[in-house]
């Protein structure tokens, strides 16, 4: 039975059933009028930018505040008794100075004045109010016993958003709003606050007071101090952190008064000139240099980059930071182009002061090792400023936690393929374009990794494929080896499954947060790594062209001498059975609280409320906790939980000589306890007598049933009764008190020694930090390459051959050195894109998995190959696969430069430095941009940025305006790609007259110096109204778009279809002849057909 007071306590914290239960409901509630809270999501202005302006309403009487000048409201009188021996001796300790974080978070004279002059709330509430003043931009969660509680306006504002019942706590200073939840549901509510509401959360934990502090706090057992501030970008090991993606926080440094818009030719600013002015250029981000720094606190990865405002959106799309930090001085420049860029994807922005920048030498205490000198010299001033801003912000959020990050890596030194934001979205590399889902993306189609850290690395590889030919070749060699050695691959995968998320596991120890479970997981990972190293070292060479072992590079990064010793020490120290028993105790306590809540709901609520209030599978969890505890002989009630004998230990007695001696001492005391209990049972003739310890009564002898009545006189002679009822009796016995105190001291000593050993093991992990991280990164690469091998076997993929300019130069030098004595094959052109029977990497698997029976039509692509054209102009009907063809060739490029095999029968590609995609349509009404404006902005970016080594796909340029204007704009873009950018390009269009203009301008491959080839898809009709799409490309121009067929398939009414046919028949049978643009004459058409008659596509 639960006491009435306990039931009232739990009832106060029941989850409110009528609050919002979905994320959408929470967000709607968040934006409701009159909501008062220090919310970190800020506001959304006309451009959608969110900023942090924390508005606090003044306290009112409704909040329980009663402001009366010079009048103090006294709280309830309390009486505290302290033993004289507990009072501190010696000189009085000076007060501790406030920490920098407390000074920065608003704890100052105002807060002190509020504490002195405010209402005399109970001490717990005073502590909460003081912490709320110190961390005014945060939601405060205060630990009180088995609950986390919110008070004052935080309870009123966030209780409904968290679906919690808001209660009222009566105090002498007035009622105080409060809400709360059990401690074991912390991650659940943190996820809502941090990830869904984008709040900053300050967590105040309990700390036992010593005797002096108890006197100062009127006998309060605990002090409550904020130990951690959690923001969306500073997650460490929370259970709700995404295990398959990095959780980056990014800092952006921009010089003050830097220009942020393009200056027009006449010297006027594009913003002031306005878009309506004739000849004015649209506002574009300038080439203003900016510094970026981003890191993932959960893994320690740290990067910097020097870039420009114009390229910022692409970097943001690739990195996908959860939080962006900028200097507080920029907060007043709300119209800066920087914030327009950040508003496009509604990035969370945090403003922080940056008055005293840190030099790179001052970064050292926060890094695991020195920054290489050449890296320090290569840093730009903006990068250093961004890194300083980021490190100071993170350090302040961690409130003194030690931080060991990896040395920063400059992005410029990584040699990666640039994929801009629009291309990342339209190619659906990480999520689908329609609904932002993971399923259907390229990442979903190719991911076969078995470790979480491997999945994160694959995400990075696909977001930024390599442009380094040696790196790509090294990855391909590993994939080829694992394809040829299936047994080795399967064995490696099994060992990888035994490993844990080493990157995040090691980082927890860098913060001093690793627990015994993490140590066991780390030891298992080290053992798996040892087995993997033995397998790879014993594998024969073969895959590399020079016959060397393809694993030499990975093995050179793994050093296990010290980590292996660490694993041995962990296994010799940690008692896994003790850890299991400890978890059962924790589950039992959580089960008791769930049981209490279930009883209250069943007694006072409805079945619908029970489904809303209680967590899922509550009954199963309660039953499992109770049965598990009972089967293991563990306590099944809160009273039994606090029994002294229920304490579990996590270290083996042999972990140290001291611990061995302490366990021997404790064992002897336990034997004395058993002997004493048997002696008392015989002396008092009470078989039910037990020796117990309780928090309230201390060490007692307990008898029950008939023994309590039969032995009353004897028990009274043995010791005074401290508790009695009709069926039980408890009394003190000096012998048991002395023995029990000795046992408590022994257990305390054991716990202290275990804590020392755990601290030593944590320190040992930190000492091996660099070696463990290097080994973990090697395992991640093995995970990806084995998954690529499995993917290649499953989907019949081939190894692509890649060439670049450096490879060609090396070939020319080798031929010159040979003096022409031997013939060597000519290298492929560095800008060639030769794909035979290519397939779409995501569409083909989805068709194969469906029950439709449809198959994918493979197509060749020889763009850039000598004599085949550097730009392909592709026409054809709607729904005939033009966009699919464009995307599949871009995705094949991404896969090839990632190191994966590709869906084709043959592939030979020149290394691409940047990939651009202009596919699909969308508007940006919030930014005052129509669909056509968005299309032109994306086209302008491509024409400005593409180089001869780039690969461009463009679809339906100019369709958002009149046919004549659209044709002119489309041809201008095509002309620019051919003559200015000189890059490989696939250009799909429904403006068939573009083919005429290509020939008129002498750009067709059948003409001297021509670089444009024409290809098309088609429709086959049966003469009875039936038709099928022909997705196979052929040379030529298809001047029929067959739009009415698609309209009919879409269900357009017959009357509308009939009218469309009538209009089409009267306009020249739908040949799309617009204005003065004439079709090809017979002679020109024959010339084009002969020039493009290579077929095969």
PDB file of N, CA, C and O in Angstrom, residues 797-825:
ATOM      1  N   UNK A 797      26.512  -4.659 -59.440  1.00  0.00           N
ATOM      2  CA  UNK A 797      27.210  -3.414 -59.716  1.00  0.00           C
ATOM      3  C   UNK A 797      28.618  -3.701 -60.229  1.00  0.00           C
ATOM      4  O   UNK A 797      29.157  -4.796 -60.029  1.00  0.00           O
ATOM      5  N   UNK A 798      29.206  -2.710 -60.898  1.00  0.00           N
ATOM      6  CA  UNK A 798      30.553  -2.876 -61.454  1.00  0.00           C
ATOM      7  C   UNK A 798      31.476  -1.816 -60.875  1.00  0.00           C
ATOM      8  O   UNK A 798      31.028  -0.759 -60.416  1.00  0.00           O
ATOM      9  N   UNK A 799      32.764  -2.115 -60.942  1.00  0.00           N
ATOM     10  CA  UNK A 799      33.762  -1.156 -60.463  1.00  0.00           C
ATOM     11  C   UNK A 799      34.000  -0.100 -61.527  1.00  0.00           C
ATOM     12  O   UNK A 799      34.400  -0.411 -62.650  1.00  0.00           O
ATOM     13  N   UNK A 800      33.787   1.179 -61.204  1.00  0.00           N
ATOM     14  CA  UNK A 800      34.049   2.229 -62.198  1.00  0.00           C
ATOM     15  C   UNK A 800      35.536   2.552 -62.270  1.00  0.00           C
ATOM     16  O   UNK A 800      36.258   2.471 -61.274  1.00  0.00           O
ATOM     17  N   UNK A 801      35.958   2.930 -63.448  1.00  0.00           N
ATOM     18  CA  UNK A 801      37.335   3.391 -63.635  1.00  0.00           C
ATOM     19  C   UNK A 801      37.313   4.914 -63.646  1.00  0.00           C
ATOM     20  O   UNK A 801      36.560   5.522 -64.404  1.00  0.00           O
ATOM     21  N   UNK A 802      38.136   5.526 -62.817  1.00  0.00           N
ATOM     22  CA  UNK A 802      38.169   6.987 -62.735  1.00  0.00           C
ATOM     23  C   UNK A 802      39.524   7.509 -63.167  1.00  0.00           C
ATOM     24  O   UNK A 802      40.562   6.891 -62.871  1.00  0.00           O
ATOM     25  N   UNK A 803      39.511   8.642 -63.859  1.00  0.00           N
ATOM     26  CA  UNK A 803      40.741   9.299 -64.311  1.00  0.00           C
ATOM     27  C   UNK A 803      40.621  10.776 -63.989  1.00  0.00           C
ATOM     28  O   UNK A 803      39.525  11.328 -63.888  1.00  0.00           O
ATOM     29  N   UNK A 804      41.750  11.419 -63.820  1.00  0.00           N
ATOM     30  CA  UNK A 804      41.764  12.867 -63.648  1.00  0.00           C
ATOM     31  C   UNK A 804      42.981  13.436 -64.334  1.00  0.00           C
ATOM     32  O   UNK A 804      43.775  12.723 -64.944  1.00  0.00           O
ATOM     33  N   UNK A 805      43.159  14.749 -64.266  1.00  0.00           N
ATOM     34  CA  UNK A 805      44.259  15.418 -64.965  1.00  0.00           C
ATOM     35  C   UNK A 805      45.604  14.942 -64.456  1.00  0.00           C
ATOM     36  O   UNK A 805      46.543  14.768 -65.232  1.00  0.00           O
ATOM     37  N   UNK A 806      45.718  14.730 -63.140  1.00  0.00           N
ATOM     38  CA  UNK A 806      46.994  14.284 -62.586  1.00  0.00           C
ATOM     39  C   UNK A 806      47.350  12.922 -63.150  1.00  0.00           C
ATOM     40  O   UNK A 806      48.511  12.637 -63.447  1.00  0.00           O
ATOM     41  N   UNK A 807      46.337  12.051 -63.317  1.00  0.00           N
ATOM     42  CA  UNK A 807      46.595  10.728 -63.870  1.00  0.00           C
ATOM     43  C   UNK A 807      47.084  10.825 -65.309  1.00  0.00           C
ATOM     44  O   UNK A 807      48.000  10.128 -65.726  1.00  0.00           O
ATOM     45  N   UNK A 808      46.498  11.733 -66.085  1.00  0.00           N
ATOM     46  CA  UNK A 808      46.930  11.923 -67.472  1.00  0.00           C
ATOM     47  C   UNK A 808      48.348  12.466 -67.527  1.00  0.00           C
ATOM     48  O   UNK A 808      49.164  12.039 -68.337  1.00  0.00           O
ATOM     49  N   UNK A 809      48.665  13.427 -66.659  1.00  0.00           N
ATOM     50  CA  UNK A 809      50.022  13.978 -66.641  1.00  0.00           C
ATOM     51  C   UNK A 809      51.025  12.902 -66.286  1.00  0.00           C
ATOM     52  O   UNK A 809      52.115  12.828 -66.857  1.00  0.00           O
ATOM     53  N   UNK A 810      50.665  12.026 -65.329  1.00  0.00           N
ATOM     54  CA  UNK A 810      51.556  10.943 -64.944  1.00  0.00           C
ATOM     55  C   UNK A 810      51.771   9.988 -66.114  1.00  0.00           C
ATOM     56  O   UNK A 810      52.880   9.515 -66.368  1.00  0.00           O
ATOM     57  N   UNK A 811      50.728   9.744 -66.885  1.00  0.00           N
ATOM     58  CA  UNK A 811      50.831   8.854 -68.046  1.00  0.00           C
ATOM     59  C   UNK A 811      51.744   9.451 -69.104  1.00  0.00           C
ATOM     60  O   UNK A 811      52.594   8.778 -69.675  1.00  0.00           O
ATOM     61  N   UNK A 812      51.591  10.776 -69.357  1.00  0.00           N
ATOM     62  CA  UNK A 812      52.440  11.430 -70.352  1.00  0.00           C
ATOM     63  C   UNK A 812      53.896  11.400 -69.928  1.00  0.00           C
ATOM     64  O   UNK A 812      54.796  11.160 -70.747  1.00  0.00           O
ATOM     65  N   UNK A 813      54.154  11.621 -68.635  1.00  0.00           N
ATOM     66  CA  UNK A 813      55.532  11.605 -68.145  1.00  0.00           C
ATOM     67  C   UNK A 813      56.130  10.217 -68.274  1.00  0.00           C
ATOM     68  O   UNK A 813      57.301  10.048 -68.631  1.00  0.00           O
ATOM     69  N   UNK A 814      55.327   9.189 -67.973  1.00  0.00           N
ATOM     70  CA  UNK A 814      55.826   7.812 -68.080  1.00  0.00           C
ATOM     71  C   UNK A 814      56.156   7.470 -69.529  1.00  0.00           C
ATOM     72  O   UNK A 814      57.160   6.826 -69.830  1.00  0.00           O
ATOM     73  N   UNK A 815      55.321   7.918 -70.462  1.00  0.00           N
ATOM     74  CA  UNK A 815      55.569   7.630 -71.874  1.00  0.00           C
ATOM     75  C   UNK A 815      56.837   8.327 -72.346  1.00  0.00           C
ATOM     76  O   UNK A 815      57.643   7.766 -73.085  1.00  0.00           O
ATOM     77  N   UNK A 816      57.048   9.564 -71.884  1.00  0.00           N
ATOM     78  CA  UNK A 816      58.260  10.288 -72.269  1.00  0.00           C
ATOM     79  C   UNK A 816      59.494   9.621 -71.700  1.00  0.00           C
ATOM     80  O   UNK A 816      60.542   9.547 -72.343  1.00  0.00           O
ATOM     81  N   UNK A 817      59.406   9.117 -70.473  1.00  0.00           N
ATOM     82  CA  UNK A 817      60.552   8.450 -69.855  1.00  0.00           C
ATOM     83  C   UNK A 817      60.903   7.168 -70.588  1.00  0.00           C
ATOM     84  O   UNK A 817      62.068   6.778 -70.675  1.00  0.00           O
ATOM     85  N   UNK A 818      59.891   6.488 -71.119  1.00  0.00           N
ATOM     86  CA  UNK A 818      60.151   5.260 -71.865  1.00  0.00           C
ATOM     87  C   UNK A 818      60.739   5.542 -73.231  1.00  0.00           C
ATOM     88  O   UNK A 818      61.226   4.628 -73.911  1.00  0.00           O
ATOM     89  N   UNK A 819      60.700   6.814 -73.646  1.00  0.00           N
ATOM     90  CA  UNK A 819      61.260   7.158 -74.945  1.00  0.00           C
ATOM     91  C   UNK A 819      60.490   6.554 -76.095  1.00  0.00           C
ATOM     92  O   UNK A 819      61.018   6.407 -77.196  1.00  0.00           O
ATOM     93  N   UNK A 820      59.272   6.185 -75.872  1.00  0.00           N
ATOM     94  CA  UNK A 820      58.461   5.609 -76.940  1.00  0.00           C
ATOM     95  C   UNK A 820      58.852   4.201 -77.296  1.00  0.00           C
ATOM     96  O   UNK A 820      58.478   3.703 -78.351  1.00  0.00           O
ATOM     97  N   UNK A 821      59.611   3.528 -76.410  1.00  0.00           N
ATOM     98  CA  UNK A 821      60.066   2.177 -76.719  1.00  0.00           C
ATOM     99  C   UNK A 821      58.946   1.163 -76.673  1.00  0.00           C
ATOM    100  O   UNK A 821      59.025   0.115 -77.277  1.00  0.00           O
ATOM    101  N   UNK A 822      57.886   1.475 -75.935  1.00  0.00           N
ATOM    102  CA  UNK A 822      56.774   0.531 -75.882  1.00  0.00           C
ATOM    103  C   UNK A 822      55.472   1.305 -76.026  1.00  0.00           C
ATOM    104  O   UNK A 822      55.360   2.443 -75.606  1.00  0.00           O
ATOM    105  N   UNK A 823      54.520   0.665 -76.587  1.00  0.00           N
ATOM    106  CA  UNK A 823      53.218   1.296 -76.781  1.00  0.00           C
ATOM    107  C   UNK A 823      52.420   1.204 -75.498  1.00  0.00           C
ATOM    108  O   UNK A 823      52.381   0.164 -74.862  1.00  0.00           O
ATOM    109  N   UNK A 824      51.799   2.295 -75.134  1.00  0.00           N
ATOM    110  CA  UNK A 824      50.940   2.308 -73.961  1.00  0.00           C
ATOM    111  C   UNK A 824      49.597   2.876 -74.360  1.00  0.00           C
ATOM    112  O   UNK A 824      49.524   3.799 -75.161  1.00  0.00           O
ATOM    113  N   UNK A 825      48.524   2.326 -73.819  1.00  0.00           N
ATOM    114  CA  UNK A 825      47.194   2.801 -74.206  1.00  0.00           C
ATOM    115  C   UNK A 825      46.984   4.246 -73.794  1.00  0.00           C
ATOM    116  O   UNK A 825      47.424   4.685 -72.736  1.00  0.00           O
TER     117      UNK A 825
END
